[in-house]
C-alpha positions as YAML, in Angstrom:
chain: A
units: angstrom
residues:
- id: 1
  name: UNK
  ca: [-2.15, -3.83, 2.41]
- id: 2
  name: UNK
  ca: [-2.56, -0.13, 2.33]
- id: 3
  name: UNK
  ca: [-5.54, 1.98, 0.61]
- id: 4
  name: UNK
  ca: [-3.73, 2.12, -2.42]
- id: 5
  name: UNK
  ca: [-2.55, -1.92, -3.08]
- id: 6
  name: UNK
  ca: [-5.80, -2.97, -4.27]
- id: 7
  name: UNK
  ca: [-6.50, -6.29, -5.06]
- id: 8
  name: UNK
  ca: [-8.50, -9.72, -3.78]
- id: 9
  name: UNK
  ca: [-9.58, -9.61, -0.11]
- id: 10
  name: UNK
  ca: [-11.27, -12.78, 1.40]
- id: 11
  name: UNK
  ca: [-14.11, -12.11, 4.02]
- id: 12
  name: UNK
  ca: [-15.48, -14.93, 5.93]
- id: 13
  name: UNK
  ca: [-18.84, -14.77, 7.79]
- id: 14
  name: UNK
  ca: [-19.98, -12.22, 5.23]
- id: 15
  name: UNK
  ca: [-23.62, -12.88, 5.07]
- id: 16
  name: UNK
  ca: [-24.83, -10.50, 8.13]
- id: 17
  name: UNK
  ca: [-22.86, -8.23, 10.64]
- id: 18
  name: UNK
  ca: [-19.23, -7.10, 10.53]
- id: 19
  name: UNK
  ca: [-18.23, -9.01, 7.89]
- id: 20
  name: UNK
  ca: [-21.28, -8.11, 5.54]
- id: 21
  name: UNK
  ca: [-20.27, -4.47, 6.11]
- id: 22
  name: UNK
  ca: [-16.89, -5.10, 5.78]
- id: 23
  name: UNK
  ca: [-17.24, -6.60, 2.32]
- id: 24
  name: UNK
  ca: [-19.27, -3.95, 1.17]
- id: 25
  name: UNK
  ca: [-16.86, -1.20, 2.44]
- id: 26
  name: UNK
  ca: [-13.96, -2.91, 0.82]
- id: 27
  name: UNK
  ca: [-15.67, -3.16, -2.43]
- id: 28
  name: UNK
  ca: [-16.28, 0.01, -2.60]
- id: 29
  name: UNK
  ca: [-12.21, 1.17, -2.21]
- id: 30
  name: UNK
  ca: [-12.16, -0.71, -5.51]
- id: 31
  name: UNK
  ca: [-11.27, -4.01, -4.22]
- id: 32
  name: UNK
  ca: [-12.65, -7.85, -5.41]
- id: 33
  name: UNK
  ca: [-14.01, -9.27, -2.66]
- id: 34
  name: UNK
  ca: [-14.72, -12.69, -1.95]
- id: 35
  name: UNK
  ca: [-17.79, -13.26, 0.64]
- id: 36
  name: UNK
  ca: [-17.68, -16.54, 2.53]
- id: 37
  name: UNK
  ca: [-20.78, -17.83, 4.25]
- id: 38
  name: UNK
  ca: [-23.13, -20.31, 4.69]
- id: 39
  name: UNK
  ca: [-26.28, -18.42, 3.57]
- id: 40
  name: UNK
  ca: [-26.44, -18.36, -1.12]
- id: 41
  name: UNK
  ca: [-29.41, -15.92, -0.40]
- id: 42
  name: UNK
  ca: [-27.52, -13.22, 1.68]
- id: 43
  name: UNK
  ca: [-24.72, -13.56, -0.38]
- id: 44
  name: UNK
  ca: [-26.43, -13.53, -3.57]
- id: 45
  name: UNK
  ca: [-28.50, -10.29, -2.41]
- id: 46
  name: UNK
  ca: [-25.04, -8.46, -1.24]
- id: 47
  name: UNK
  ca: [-23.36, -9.45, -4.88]
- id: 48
  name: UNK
  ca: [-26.25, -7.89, -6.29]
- id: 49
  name: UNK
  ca: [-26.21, -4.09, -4.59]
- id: 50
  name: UNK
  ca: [-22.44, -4.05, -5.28]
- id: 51
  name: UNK
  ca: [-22.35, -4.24, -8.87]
- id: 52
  name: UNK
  ca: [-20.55, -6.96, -11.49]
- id: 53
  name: UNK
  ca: [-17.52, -8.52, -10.00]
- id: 54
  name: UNK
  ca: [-17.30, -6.79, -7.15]
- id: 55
  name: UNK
  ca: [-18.77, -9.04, -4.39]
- id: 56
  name: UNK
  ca: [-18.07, -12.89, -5.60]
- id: 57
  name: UNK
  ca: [-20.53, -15.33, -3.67]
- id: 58
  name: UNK
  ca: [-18.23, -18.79, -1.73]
- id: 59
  name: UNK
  ca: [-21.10, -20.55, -0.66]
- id: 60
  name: UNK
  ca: [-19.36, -22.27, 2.15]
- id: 61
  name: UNK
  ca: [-19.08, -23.64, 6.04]
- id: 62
  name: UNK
  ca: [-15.65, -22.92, 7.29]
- id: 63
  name: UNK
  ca: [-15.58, -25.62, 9.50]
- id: 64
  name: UNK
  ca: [-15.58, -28.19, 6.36]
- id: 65
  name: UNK
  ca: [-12.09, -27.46, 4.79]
- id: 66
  name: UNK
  ca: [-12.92, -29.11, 2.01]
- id: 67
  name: UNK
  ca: [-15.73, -27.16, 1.01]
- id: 68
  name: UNK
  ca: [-14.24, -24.31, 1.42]
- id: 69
  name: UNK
  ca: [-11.65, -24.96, -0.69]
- id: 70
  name: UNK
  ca: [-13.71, -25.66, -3.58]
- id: 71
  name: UNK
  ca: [-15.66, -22.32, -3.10]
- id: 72
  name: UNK
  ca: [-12.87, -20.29, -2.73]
- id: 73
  name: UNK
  ca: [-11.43, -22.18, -6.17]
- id: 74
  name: UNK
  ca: [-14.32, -21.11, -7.76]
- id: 75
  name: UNK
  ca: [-12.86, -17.89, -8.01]
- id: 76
  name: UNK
  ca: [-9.33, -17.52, -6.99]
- id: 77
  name: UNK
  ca: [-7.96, -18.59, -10.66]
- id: 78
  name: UNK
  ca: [-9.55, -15.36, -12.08]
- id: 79
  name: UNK
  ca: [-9.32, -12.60, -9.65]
- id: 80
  name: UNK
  ca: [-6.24, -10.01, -8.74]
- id: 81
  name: UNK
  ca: [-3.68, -11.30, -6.72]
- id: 82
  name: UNK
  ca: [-5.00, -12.00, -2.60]
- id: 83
  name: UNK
  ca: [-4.17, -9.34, -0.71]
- id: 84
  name: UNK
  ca: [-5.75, -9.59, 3.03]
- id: 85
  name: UNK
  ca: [-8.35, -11.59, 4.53]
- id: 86
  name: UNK
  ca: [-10.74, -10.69, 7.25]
- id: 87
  name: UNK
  ca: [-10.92, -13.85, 9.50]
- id: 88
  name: UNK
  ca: [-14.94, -12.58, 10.53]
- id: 89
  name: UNK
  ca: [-16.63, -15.56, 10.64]
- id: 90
  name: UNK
  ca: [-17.47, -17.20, 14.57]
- id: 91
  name: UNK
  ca: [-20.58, -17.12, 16.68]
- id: 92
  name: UNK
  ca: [-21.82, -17.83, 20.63]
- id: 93
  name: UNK
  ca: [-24.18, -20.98, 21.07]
- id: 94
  name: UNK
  ca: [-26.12, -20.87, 24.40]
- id: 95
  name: UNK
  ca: [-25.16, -18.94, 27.05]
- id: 96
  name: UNK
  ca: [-24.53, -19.84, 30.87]
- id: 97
  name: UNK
  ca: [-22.37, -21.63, 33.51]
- id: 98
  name: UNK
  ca: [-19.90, -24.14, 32.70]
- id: 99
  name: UNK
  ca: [-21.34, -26.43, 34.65]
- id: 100
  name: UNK
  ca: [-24.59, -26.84, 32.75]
- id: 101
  name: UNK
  ca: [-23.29, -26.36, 29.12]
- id: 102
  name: UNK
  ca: [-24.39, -28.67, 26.78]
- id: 103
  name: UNK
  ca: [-21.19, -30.09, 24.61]
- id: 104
  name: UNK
  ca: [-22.99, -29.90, 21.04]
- id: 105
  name: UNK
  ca: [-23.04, -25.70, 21.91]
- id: 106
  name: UNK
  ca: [-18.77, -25.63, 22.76]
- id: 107
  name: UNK
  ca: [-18.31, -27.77, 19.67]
- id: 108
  name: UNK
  ca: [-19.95, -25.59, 17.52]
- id: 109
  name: UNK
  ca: [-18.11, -23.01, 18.57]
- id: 110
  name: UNK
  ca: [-14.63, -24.21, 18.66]
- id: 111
  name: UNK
  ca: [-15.60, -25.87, 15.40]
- id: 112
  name: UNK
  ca: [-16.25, -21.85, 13.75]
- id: 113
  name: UNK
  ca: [-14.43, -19.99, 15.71]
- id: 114
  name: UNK
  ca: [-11.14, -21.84, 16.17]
- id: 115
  name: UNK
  ca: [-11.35, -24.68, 13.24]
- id: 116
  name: UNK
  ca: [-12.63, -22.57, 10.65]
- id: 117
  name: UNK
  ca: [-10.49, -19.55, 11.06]
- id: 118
  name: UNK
  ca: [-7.63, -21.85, 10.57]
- id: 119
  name: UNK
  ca: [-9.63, -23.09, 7.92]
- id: 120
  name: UNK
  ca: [-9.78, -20.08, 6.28]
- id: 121
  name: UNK
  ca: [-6.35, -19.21, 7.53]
- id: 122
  name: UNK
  ca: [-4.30, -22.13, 5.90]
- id: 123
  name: UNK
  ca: [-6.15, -22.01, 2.44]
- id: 124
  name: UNK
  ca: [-5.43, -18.33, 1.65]
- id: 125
  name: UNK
  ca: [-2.29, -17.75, 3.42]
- id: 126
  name: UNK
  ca: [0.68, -18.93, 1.14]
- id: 127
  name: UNK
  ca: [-1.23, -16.98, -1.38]
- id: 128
  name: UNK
  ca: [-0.09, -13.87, 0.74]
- id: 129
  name: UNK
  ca: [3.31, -15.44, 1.52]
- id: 130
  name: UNK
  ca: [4.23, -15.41, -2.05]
- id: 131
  name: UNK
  ca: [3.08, -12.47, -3.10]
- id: 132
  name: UNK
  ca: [5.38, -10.79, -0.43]
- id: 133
  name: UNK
  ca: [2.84, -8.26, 1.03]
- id: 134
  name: UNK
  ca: [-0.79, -8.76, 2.41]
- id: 135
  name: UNK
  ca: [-2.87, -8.34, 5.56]
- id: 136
  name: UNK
  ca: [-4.81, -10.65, 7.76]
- id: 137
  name: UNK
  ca: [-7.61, -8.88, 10.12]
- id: 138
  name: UNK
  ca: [-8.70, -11.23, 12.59]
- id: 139
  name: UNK
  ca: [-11.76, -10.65, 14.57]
- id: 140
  name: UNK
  ca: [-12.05, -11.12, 18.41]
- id: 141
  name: UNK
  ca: [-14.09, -10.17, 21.05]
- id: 142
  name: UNK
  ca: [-13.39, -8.20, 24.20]
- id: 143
  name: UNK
  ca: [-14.58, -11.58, 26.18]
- id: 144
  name: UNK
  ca: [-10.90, -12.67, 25.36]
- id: 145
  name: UNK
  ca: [-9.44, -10.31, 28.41]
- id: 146
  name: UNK
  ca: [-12.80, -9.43, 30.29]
- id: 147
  name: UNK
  ca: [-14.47, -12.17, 31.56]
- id: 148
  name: UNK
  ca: [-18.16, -12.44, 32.25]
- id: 149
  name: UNK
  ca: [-20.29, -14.83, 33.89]
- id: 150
  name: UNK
  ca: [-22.00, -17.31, 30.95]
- id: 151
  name: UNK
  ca: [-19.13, -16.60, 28.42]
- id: 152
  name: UNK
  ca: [-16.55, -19.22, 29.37]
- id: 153
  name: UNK
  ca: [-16.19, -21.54, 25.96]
- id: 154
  name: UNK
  ca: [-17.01, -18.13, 24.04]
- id: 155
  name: UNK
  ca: [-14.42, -16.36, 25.51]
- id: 156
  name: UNK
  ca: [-11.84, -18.74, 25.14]
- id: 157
  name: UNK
  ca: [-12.27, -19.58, 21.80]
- id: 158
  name: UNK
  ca: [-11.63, -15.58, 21.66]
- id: 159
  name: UNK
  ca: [-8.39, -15.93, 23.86]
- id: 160
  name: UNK
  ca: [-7.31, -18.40, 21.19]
- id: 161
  name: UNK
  ca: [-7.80, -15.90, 18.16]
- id: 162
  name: UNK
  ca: [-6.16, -13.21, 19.68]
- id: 163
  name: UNK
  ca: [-3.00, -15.60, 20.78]
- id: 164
  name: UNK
  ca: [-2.83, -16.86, 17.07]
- id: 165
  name: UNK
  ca: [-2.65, -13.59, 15.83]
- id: 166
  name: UNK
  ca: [0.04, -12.72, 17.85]
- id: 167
  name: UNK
  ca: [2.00, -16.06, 17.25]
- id: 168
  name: UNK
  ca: [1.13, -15.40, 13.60]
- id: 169
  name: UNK
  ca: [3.20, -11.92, 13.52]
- id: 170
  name: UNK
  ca: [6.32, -13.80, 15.24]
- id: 171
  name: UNK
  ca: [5.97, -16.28, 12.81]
- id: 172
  name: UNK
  ca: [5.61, -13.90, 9.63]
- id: 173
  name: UNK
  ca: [8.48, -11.70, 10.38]
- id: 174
  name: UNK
  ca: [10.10, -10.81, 7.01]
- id: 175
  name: UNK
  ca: [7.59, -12.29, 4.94]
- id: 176
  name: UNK
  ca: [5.58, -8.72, 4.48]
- id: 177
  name: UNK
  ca: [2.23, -10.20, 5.43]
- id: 178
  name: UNK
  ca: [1.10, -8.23, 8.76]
- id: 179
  name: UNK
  ca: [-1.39, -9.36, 11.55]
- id: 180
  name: UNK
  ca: [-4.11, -8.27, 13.18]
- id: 181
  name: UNK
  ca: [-6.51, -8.41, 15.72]
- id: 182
  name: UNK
  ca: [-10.54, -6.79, 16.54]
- id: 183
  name: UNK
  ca: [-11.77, -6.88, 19.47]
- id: 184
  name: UNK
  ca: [-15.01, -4.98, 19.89]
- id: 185
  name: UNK
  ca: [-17.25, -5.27, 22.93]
- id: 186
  name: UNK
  ca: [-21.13, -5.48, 22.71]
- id: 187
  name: UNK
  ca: [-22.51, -4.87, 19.08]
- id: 188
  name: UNK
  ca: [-25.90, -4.98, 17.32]
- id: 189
  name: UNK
  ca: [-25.66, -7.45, 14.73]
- id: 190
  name: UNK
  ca: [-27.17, -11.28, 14.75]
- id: 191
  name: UNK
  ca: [-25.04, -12.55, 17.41]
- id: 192
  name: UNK
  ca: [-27.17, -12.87, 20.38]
- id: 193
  name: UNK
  ca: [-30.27, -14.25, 18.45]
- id: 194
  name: UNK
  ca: [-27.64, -16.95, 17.35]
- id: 195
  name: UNK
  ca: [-26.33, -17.37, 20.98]
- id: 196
  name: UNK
  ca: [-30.10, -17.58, 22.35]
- id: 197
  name: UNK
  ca: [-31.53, -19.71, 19.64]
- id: 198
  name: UNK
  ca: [-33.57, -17.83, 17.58]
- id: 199
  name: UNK
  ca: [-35.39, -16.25, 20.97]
- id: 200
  name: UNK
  ca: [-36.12, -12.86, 19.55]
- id: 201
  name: UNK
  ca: [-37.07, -10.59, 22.70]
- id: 202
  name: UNK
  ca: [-34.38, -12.21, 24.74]
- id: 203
  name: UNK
  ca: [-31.72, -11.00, 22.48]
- id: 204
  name: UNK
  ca: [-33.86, -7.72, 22.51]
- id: 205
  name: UNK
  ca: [-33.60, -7.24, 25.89]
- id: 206
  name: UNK
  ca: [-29.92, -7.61, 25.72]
- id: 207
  name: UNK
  ca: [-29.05, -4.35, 24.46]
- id: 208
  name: UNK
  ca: [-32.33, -2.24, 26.56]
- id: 209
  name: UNK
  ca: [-31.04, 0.78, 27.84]
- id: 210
  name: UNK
  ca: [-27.78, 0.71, 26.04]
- id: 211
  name: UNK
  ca: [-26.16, 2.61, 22.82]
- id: 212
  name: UNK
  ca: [-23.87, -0.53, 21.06]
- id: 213
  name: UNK
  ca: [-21.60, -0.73, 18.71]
- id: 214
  name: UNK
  ca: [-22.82, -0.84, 15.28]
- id: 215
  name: UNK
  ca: [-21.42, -3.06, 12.43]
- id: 216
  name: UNK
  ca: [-20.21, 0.23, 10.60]
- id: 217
  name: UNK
  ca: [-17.99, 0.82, 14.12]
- id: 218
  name: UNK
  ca: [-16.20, -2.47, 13.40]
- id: 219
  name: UNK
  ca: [-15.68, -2.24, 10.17]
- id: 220
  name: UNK
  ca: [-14.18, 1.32, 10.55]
- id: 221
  name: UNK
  ca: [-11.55, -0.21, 12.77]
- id: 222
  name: UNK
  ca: [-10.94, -3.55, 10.24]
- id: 223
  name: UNK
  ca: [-10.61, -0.91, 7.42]
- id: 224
  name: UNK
  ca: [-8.07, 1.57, 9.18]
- id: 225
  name: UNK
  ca: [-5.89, -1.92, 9.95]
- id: 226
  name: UNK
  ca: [-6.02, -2.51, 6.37]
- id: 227
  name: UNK
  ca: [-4.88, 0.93, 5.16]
- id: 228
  name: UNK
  ca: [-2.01, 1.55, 7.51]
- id: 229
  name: UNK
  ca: [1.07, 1.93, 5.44]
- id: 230
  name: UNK
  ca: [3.18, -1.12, 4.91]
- id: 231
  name: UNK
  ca: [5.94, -0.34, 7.85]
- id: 232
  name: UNK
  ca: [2.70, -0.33, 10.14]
- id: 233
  name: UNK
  ca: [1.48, -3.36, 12.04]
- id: 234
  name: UNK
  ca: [-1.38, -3.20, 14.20]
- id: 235
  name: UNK
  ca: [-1.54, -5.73, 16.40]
- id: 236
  name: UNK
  ca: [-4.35, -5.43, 18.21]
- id: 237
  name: UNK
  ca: [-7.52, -2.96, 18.49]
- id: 238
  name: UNK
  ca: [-10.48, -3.12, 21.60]
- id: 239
  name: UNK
  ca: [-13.41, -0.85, 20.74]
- id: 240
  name: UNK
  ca: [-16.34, -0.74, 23.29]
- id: 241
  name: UNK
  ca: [-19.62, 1.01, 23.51]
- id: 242
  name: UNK
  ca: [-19.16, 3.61, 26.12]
- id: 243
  name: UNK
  ca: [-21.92, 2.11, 28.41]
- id: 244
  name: UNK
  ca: [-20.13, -1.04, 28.59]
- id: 245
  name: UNK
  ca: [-18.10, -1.41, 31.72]
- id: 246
  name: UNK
  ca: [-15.16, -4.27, 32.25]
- id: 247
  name: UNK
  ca: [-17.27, -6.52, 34.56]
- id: 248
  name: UNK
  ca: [-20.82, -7.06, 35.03]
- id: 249
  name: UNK
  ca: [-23.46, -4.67, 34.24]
- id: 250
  name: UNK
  ca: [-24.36, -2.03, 31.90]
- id: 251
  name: UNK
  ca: [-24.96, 1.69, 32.22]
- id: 252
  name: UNK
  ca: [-28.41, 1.21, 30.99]
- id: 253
  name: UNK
  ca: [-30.35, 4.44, 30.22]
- id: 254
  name: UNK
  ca: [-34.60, 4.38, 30.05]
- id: 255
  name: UNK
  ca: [-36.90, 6.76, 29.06]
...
């Protein structure tokens, strides 16, 4: 998919974050976006700003298939051929050692971030297959290569999305639909108030002292994927604030 095939794009996880800023973005080139997310309210409010037929609300949880198959069949029948989807959708629940994890927090997140991508993944792409061309962005994390203490069932939910996207290009060959892969580091968006359950100043306190990426920063790199020429793969993009380091510990800066 370069700037100038426009047609459907798919966004999951579009409610908040990267993938609300993504949609938006890609709306603006000129393509019809459907937003995927939980949330009728969020989605409702970012159909609204974008103008008529631009945004198209799925109401959906991609962890129930079935669901989202109905929301996205809401639509499909009347848009312009798919072109890419953005694979945004995936969270963190709780946060510490292994060995004190509670099971209902790794379910949820191999449920979202490994189930529902495939979800997602299997519902939209034969639509790319046979329209020859096409572009799936899927969205990592930097936990995927650089591990930290507390991040184990995040991070390899990660590893898994960036080995499917690689798989996914060896599979693809010679069908024109191209692969890949986001990984950004630390970002401001909703994610650690999901991953510390709603606790406000502890997810505050995350990112004191420190300049992180912003949801615009993502969706800058999802977008430049998307706009390469059709010869061009990108497989696979790590973006990182500049005070985050590989291991423990950020260059925190106070007044």
């Amino acid at each position: 998919m370069s700037s100038q095939e426009l047609g459907t794009v798919v966004v999951s996880g579009a409610s908040s974050g990267f993938g609300r800023v993504t949609a938006r973005r890609l709306a603006a080139q000129g393509h019809t976006v459907i937003a995927v997310a939980r949330r009728a309210d969020r989605l409702a409010e970012l159909a609204d700003g974008e103008g008529p037929g631009r945004v198209l609300p799925a109401v959906a949880d991609v962890t129930d298939l079935d669901a989202l198959e109905r929301a996205l069949d809401e639509h499909l029948p009347h848009c312009p051929p798919v072109v890419g989807l953005v694979n945004n959708a995936g969270l963190s629940s709780g946060f510490g050692p292994v060995q004190s994890a509670k099971v209902d927090d790794w379910r949820r997140m191999v449920d979202t971030n490994v189930s529902g991508l495939l979800h997602t993944t299997t519902l939209l792409l034969p639509r790319l297959i046979a329209g020859g061309r096409g572009h799936i962005v899927n969205i990592g994390s930097i936990a995927a290569r650089y591990p930290y203490a507390g991040g184990n069932v995040y991070a390899a939910t990660k590893a898994f999305v960036h080995q499917l996207s690689l798989s996914m290009r060896t599979d693809l060959e010679g069908t024109g639909v191209r692969v890949s892969c986001v990984a950004p580091g630390m970002a401001r968006t909703e994610f650690a108030l999901v991953r510390y359950d709603g606790d406000q100043e502890r997810a505050d306190r995350l990112y004191d002292g420190v300049s992180p990426l912003s949801p615009d920063d993502v969706a800058d790199a999802v977008l430049w994927c998307l706009s390469r020429p059709p010869h061009v793969n990108v497989n696979m993009i790590e973006i990182m604030p500049t005070d985050q380091p590989f291991g423990l510990g950020f260059a925190r800066r106070h007044a």
